Amino acid sequence: MQTIADRLTNARQEIEHAIADAHRPAHCVRLLAVSKTKPVSDITAAYEAGQRQFGENYIQEGVSKIEQLKTLTDIEWHMIGPIQSNKTKLVAEHFDWVQSVDRLKIAKRLNEQRPADMPPLNVCIQLNLEQEATKSGILPAELPHIVEAISGMPNLRLRGLMAIPAANVSESQQRDTLSQLHALYAQLQATTEGIDTLSVGMSNDMAQAIAHGSTMVRIGTAIFGSRS
Ligand SMILES: *Cc1c(COP(=O)(O)O)cnc(C)c1O
């Protein structure tokens, strides 16, 4: 049976293969281990295998794990799930990153609620590229306005873009979406200081995302096994 350490090694190798296939520089893609629904013992197993960046989707669950693991001070905790506006305070007080900023109201609240003795909260803007009505995220046309607003918030540090492209689309549709995302990212990088994160790619579309410029893949199942 494969251990979490084995599966992490495999995931890192797959990432480096995809990077090489795309003729990009080695180690240019970070691995976020998505530990949602998994026990704290799985996180410590991954930590012992050298993993430091973890993603959680559910606020209460994430905060509970952060508190249980607070002696591991070099873990970087990323919130990647939807955020209700009445929960922003918990997020601002515990996480290092929020990748799922999907409306201006959330950014404003996080900025106001980030404690003064903590470093600025790293944020990514979550894009809704397929313009799916059911999906959270900013439409590309709204991006300049929210970028400008976040850039003026002292307790947030804008790092880039995040997206969850639709699964079950044709390969050409997938390529179109990833190309559009990369173009928006390149434009953002050219016009804004400190942009270094294009968070796209999960267990099933990691290689394609890396071929289209992803700098951070978010991997759950391939590391921790399937979720019930
Ligand atoms: C669950 C989740 C992941 C990880 O997905 P896997 O298919 O298990 O790799 C990545 N990103 C987000 C936003 C998620 O909710």
JSON list of N, CA, C and O in Angstrom, two decimals, residues 83-109:
[
{"chain": "A", "resi": 83, "resn": "ILE", "atom": "N", "xyz": [-16.46, 31.47, 0.66]},
{"chain": "A", "resi": 83, "resn": "ILE", "atom": "CA", "xyz": [-16.48, 32.16, 1.96]},
{"chain": "A", "resi": 83, "resn": "ILE", "atom": "C", "xyz": [-17.75, 32.97, 2.08]},
{"chain": "A", "resi": 83, "resn": "ILE", "atom": "O", "xyz": [-18.01, 33.86, 1.28]},
{"chain": "A", "resi": 84, "resn": "GLN", "atom": "N", "xyz": [-18.54, 32.66, 3.11]},
{"chain": "A", "resi": 84, "resn": "GLN", "atom": "CA", "xyz": [-19.71, 33.50, 3.41]},
{"chain": "A", "resi": 84, "resn": "GLN", "atom": "C", "xyz": [-19.21, 34.74, 4.14]},
{"chain": "A", "resi": 84, "resn": "GLN", "atom": "O", "xyz": [-18.27, 34.65, 4.94]},
{"chain": "A", "resi": 85, "resn": "SER", "atom": "N", "xyz": [-19.88, 35.86, 3.90]},
{"chain": "A", "resi": 85, "resn": "SER", "atom": "CA", "xyz": [-19.31, 37.10, 4.46]},
{"chain": "A", "resi": 85, "resn": "SER", "atom": "C", "xyz": [-19.34, 37.12, 5.99]},
{"chain": "A", "resi": 85, "resn": "SER", "atom": "O", "xyz": [-18.52, 37.80, 6.60]},
{"chain": "A", "resi": 86, "resn": "ASN", "atom": "N", "xyz": [-20.23, 36.35, 6.62]},
{"chain": "A", "resi": 86, "resn": "ASN", "atom": "CA", "xyz": [-20.21, 36.35, 8.10]},
{"chain": "A", "resi": 86, "resn": "ASN", "atom": "C", "xyz": [-19.09, 35.46, 8.67]},
{"chain": "A", "resi": 86, "resn": "ASN", "atom": "O", "xyz": [-18.96, 35.35, 9.88]},
{"chain": "A", "resi": 87, "resn": "LYS", "atom": "N", "xyz": [-18.28, 34.84, 7.81]},
{"chain": "A", "resi": 87, "resn": "LYS", "atom": "CA", "xyz": [-17.18, 33.99, 8.29]},
{"chain": "A", "resi": 87, "resn": "LYS", "atom": "C", "xyz": [-15.80, 34.58, 8.01]},
{"chain": "A", "resi": 87, "resn": "LYS", "atom": "O", "xyz": [-14.78, 33.95, 8.28]},
{"chain": "A", "resi": 88, "resn": "THR", "atom": "N", "xyz": [-15.77, 35.79, 7.46]},
{"chain": "A", "resi": 88, "resn": "THR", "atom": "CA", "xyz": [-14.47, 36.33, 7.03]},
{"chain": "A", "resi": 88, "resn": "THR", "atom": "C", "xyz": [-13.51, 36.56, 8.20]},
{"chain": "A", "resi": 88, "resn": "THR", "atom": "O", "xyz": [-12.31, 36.46, 8.03]},
{"chain": "A", "resi": 89, "resn": "LYS", "atom": "N", "xyz": [-14.06, 36.86, 9.39]},
{"chain": "A", "resi": 89, "resn": "LYS", "atom": "CA", "xyz": [-13.18, 37.18, 10.52]},
{"chain": "A", "resi": 89, "resn": "LYS", "atom": "C", "xyz": [-12.32, 35.98, 10.89]},
{"chain": "A", "resi": 89, "resn": "LYS", "atom": "O", "xyz": [-11.11, 36.10, 11.10]},
{"chain": "A", "resi": 90, "resn": "LEU", "atom": "N", "xyz": [-12.96, 34.81, 10.95]},
{"chain": "A", "resi": 90, "resn": "LEU", "atom": "CA", "xyz": [-12.22, 33.58, 11.26]},
{"chain": "A", "resi": 90, "resn": "LEU", "atom": "C", "xyz": [-11.10, 33.35, 10.24]},
{"chain": "A", "resi": 90, "resn": "LEU", "atom": "O", "xyz": [-10.00, 32.94, 10.59]},
{"chain": "A", "resi": 91, "resn": "VAL", "atom": "N", "xyz": [-11.41, 33.61, 8.99]},
{"chain": "A", "resi": 91, "resn": "VAL", "atom": "CA", "xyz": [-10.42, 33.41, 7.92]},
{"chain": "A", "resi": 91, "resn": "VAL", "atom": "C", "xyz": [-9.27, 34.40, 8.10]},
{"chain": "A", "resi": 91, "resn": "VAL", "atom": "O", "xyz": [-8.09, 34.03, 8.07]},
{"chain": "A", "resi": 92, "resn": "ALA", "atom": "N", "xyz": [-9.63, 35.67, 8.32]},
{"chain": "A", "resi": 92, "resn": "ALA", "atom": "CA", "xyz": [-8.60, 36.73, 8.45]},
{"chain": "A", "resi": 92, "resn": "ALA", "atom": "C", "xyz": [-7.69, 36.48, 9.64]},
{"chain": "A", "resi": 92, "resn": "ALA", "atom": "O", "xyz": [-6.52, 36.84, 9.62]},
{"chain": "A", "resi": 93, "resn": "GLU", "atom": "N", "xyz": [-8.23, 35.84, 10.67]},
{"chain": "A", "resi": 93, "resn": "GLU", "atom": "CA", "xyz": [-7.44, 35.65, 11.90]},
{"chain": "A", "resi": 93, "resn": "GLU", "atom": "C", "xyz": [-6.58, 34.38, 11.89]},
{"chain": "A", "resi": 93, "resn": "GLU", "atom": "O", "xyz": [-5.75, 34.20, 12.77]},
{"chain": "A", "resi": 94, "resn": "HIS", "atom": "N", "xyz": [-6.80, 33.49, 10.91]},
{"chain": "A", "resi": 94, "resn": "HIS", "atom": "CA", "xyz": [-6.08, 32.21, 10.97]},
{"chain": "A", "resi": 94, "resn": "HIS", "atom": "C", "xyz": [-5.27, 31.83, 9.75]},
{"chain": "A", "resi": 94, "resn": "HIS", "atom": "O", "xyz": [-4.26, 31.15, 9.89]},
{"chain": "A", "resi": 95, "resn": "PHE", "atom": "N", "xyz": [-5.73, 32.21, 8.57]},
{"chain": "A", "resi": 95, "resn": "PHE", "atom": "CA", "xyz": [-5.07, 31.71, 7.36]},
{"chain": "A", "resi": 95, "resn": "PHE", "atom": "C", "xyz": [-3.92, 32.63, 6.92]},
{"chain": "A", "resi": 95, "resn": "PHE", "atom": "O", "xyz": [-3.87, 33.80, 7.30]},
{"chain": "A", "resi": 96, "resn": "ASP", "atom": "N", "xyz": [-3.01, 32.06, 6.12]},
{"chain": "A", "resi": 96, "resn": "ASP", "atom": "CA", "xyz": [-1.91, 32.84, 5.52]},
{"chain": "A", "resi": 96, "resn": "ASP", "atom": "C", "xyz": [-2.29, 33.34, 4.13]},
{"chain": "A", "resi": 96, "resn": "ASP", "atom": "O", "xyz": [-1.79, 34.37, 3.68]},
{"chain": "A", "resi": 97, "resn": "TRP", "atom": "N", "xyz": [-3.11, 32.56, 3.45]},
{"chain": "A", "resi": 97, "resn": "TRP", "atom": "CA", "xyz": [-3.54, 32.87, 2.09]},
{"chain": "A", "resi": 97, "resn": "TRP", "atom": "C", "xyz": [-5.04, 32.66, 1.97]},
{"chain": "A", "resi": 97, "resn": "TRP", "atom": "O", "xyz": [-5.59, 31.74, 2.61]},
{"chain": "A", "resi": 98, "resn": "VAL", "atom": "N", "xyz": [-5.68, 33.44, 1.12]},
{"chain": "A", "resi": 98, "resn": "VAL", "atom": "CA", "xyz": [-7.05, 33.16, 0.69]},
{"chain": "A", "resi": 98, "resn": "VAL", "atom": "C", "xyz": [-7.05, 33.19, -0.83]},
{"chain": "A", "resi": 98, "resn": "VAL", "atom": "O", "xyz": [-6.79, 34.23, -1.44]},
{"chain": "A", "resi": 99, "resn": "GLN", "atom": "N", "xyz": [-7.29, 32.04, -1.43]},
{"chain": "A", "resi": 99, "resn": "GLN", "atom": "CA", "xyz": [-7.29, 31.97, -2.89]},
{"chain": "A", "resi": 99, "resn": "GLN", "atom": "C", "xyz": [-8.67, 32.20, -3.49]},
{"chain": "A", "resi": 99, "resn": "GLN", "atom": "O", "xyz": [-8.81, 32.38, -4.69]},
{"chain": "A", "resi": 100, "resn": "SER", "atom": "N", "xyz": [-9.69, 32.16, -2.65]},
{"chain": "A", "resi": 100, "resn": "SER", "atom": "CA", "xyz": [-11.08, 32.16, -3.13]},
{"chain": "A", "resi": 100, "resn": "SER", "atom": "C", "xyz": [-11.76, 33.50, -2.90]},
{"chain": "A", "resi": 100, "resn": "SER", "atom": "O", "xyz": [-12.91, 33.54, -2.48]},
{"chain": "A", "resi": 101, "resn": "VAL", "atom": "N", "xyz": [-11.06, 34.59, -3.17]},
{"chain": "A", "resi": 101, "resn": "VAL", "atom": "CA", "xyz": [-11.70, 35.91, -3.10]},
{"chain": "A", "resi": 101, "resn": "VAL", "atom": "C", "xyz": [-12.53, 36.07, -4.37]},
{"chain": "A", "resi": 101, "resn": "VAL", "atom": "O", "xyz": [-12.00, 36.22, -5.47]},
{"chain": "A", "resi": 102, "resn": "ASP", "atom": "N", "xyz": [-13.85, 35.98, -4.21]},
{"chain": "A", "resi": 102, "resn": "ASP", "atom": "CA", "xyz": [-14.72, 35.93, -5.39]},
{"chain": "A", "resi": 102, "resn": "ASP", "atom": "C", "xyz": [-15.67, 37.12, -5.47]},
{"chain": "A", "resi": 102, "resn": "ASP", "atom": "O", "xyz": [-16.54, 37.16, -6.32]},
{"chain": "A", "resi": 103, "resn": "ARG", "atom": "N", "xyz": [-15.51, 38.09, -4.58]},
{"chain": "A", "resi": 103, "resn": "ARG", "atom": "CA", "xyz": [-16.25, 39.35, -4.70]},
{"chain": "A", "resi": 103, "resn": "ARG", "atom": "C", "xyz": [-15.59, 40.39, -3.82]},
{"chain": "A", "resi": 103, "resn": "ARG", "atom": "O", "xyz": [-14.90, 40.06, -2.85]},
{"chain": "A", "resi": 104, "resn": "LEU", "atom": "N", "xyz": [-15.84, 41.64, -4.17]},
{"chain": "A", "resi": 104, "resn": "LEU", "atom": "CA", "xyz": [-15.16, 42.74, -3.49]},
{"chain": "A", "resi": 104, "resn": "LEU", "atom": "C", "xyz": [-15.51, 42.80, -2.00]},
{"chain": "A", "resi": 104, "resn": "LEU", "atom": "O", "xyz": [-14.65, 43.09, -1.17]},
{"chain": "A", "resi": 105, "resn": "LYS", "atom": "N", "xyz": [-16.75, 42.49, -1.68]},
{"chain": "A", "resi": 105, "resn": "LYS", "atom": "CA", "xyz": [-17.19, 42.54, -0.28]},
{"chain": "A", "resi": 105, "resn": "LYS", "atom": "C", "xyz": [-16.30, 41.66, 0.62]},
{"chain": "A", "resi": 105, "resn": "LYS", "atom": "O", "xyz": [-15.97, 42.03, 1.74]},
{"chain": "A", "resi": 106, "resn": "ILE", "atom": "N", "xyz": [-15.93, 40.49, 0.10]},
{"chain": "A", "resi": 106, "resn": "ILE", "atom": "CA", "xyz": [-15.09, 39.57, 0.88]},
{"chain": "A", "resi": 106, "resn": "ILE", "atom": "C", "xyz": [-13.70, 40.19, 1.08]},
{"chain": "A", "resi": 106, "resn": "ILE", "atom": "O", "xyz": [-13.15, 40.16, 2.18]},
{"chain": "A", "resi": 107, "resn": "ALA", "atom": "N", "xyz": [-13.15, 40.77, 0.04]},
{"chain": "A", "resi": 107, "resn": "ALA", "atom": "CA", "xyz": [-11.83, 41.40, 0.15]},
{"chain": "A", "resi": 107, "resn": "ALA", "atom": "C", "xyz": [-11.85, 42.53, 1.18]},
{"chain": "A", "resi": 107, "resn": "ALA", "atom": "O", "xyz": [-10.97, 42.63, 2.03]},
{"chain": "A", "resi": 108, "resn": "LYS", "atom": "N", "xyz": [-12.89, 43.35, 1.13]},
{"chain": "A", "resi": 108, "resn": "LYS", "atom": "CA", "xyz": [-13.01, 44.48, 2.08]},
{"chain": "A", "resi": 108, "resn": "LYS", "atom": "C", "xyz": [-13.04, 43.99, 3.51]},
{"chain": "A", "resi": 108, "resn": "LYS", "atom": "O", "xyz": [-12.38, 44.52, 4.39]},
{"chain": "A", "resi": 109, "resn": "ARG", "atom": "N", "xyz": [-13.84, 42.96, 3.74]},
{"chain": "A", "resi": 109, "resn": "ARG", "atom": "CA", "xyz": [-13.97, 42.44, 5.11]},
{"chain": "A", "resi": 109, "resn": "ARG", "atom": "C", "xyz": [-12.67, 41.82, 5.59]},
{"chain": "A", "resi": 109, "resn": "ARG", "atom": "O", "xyz": [-12.25, 42.01, 6.74]}
]
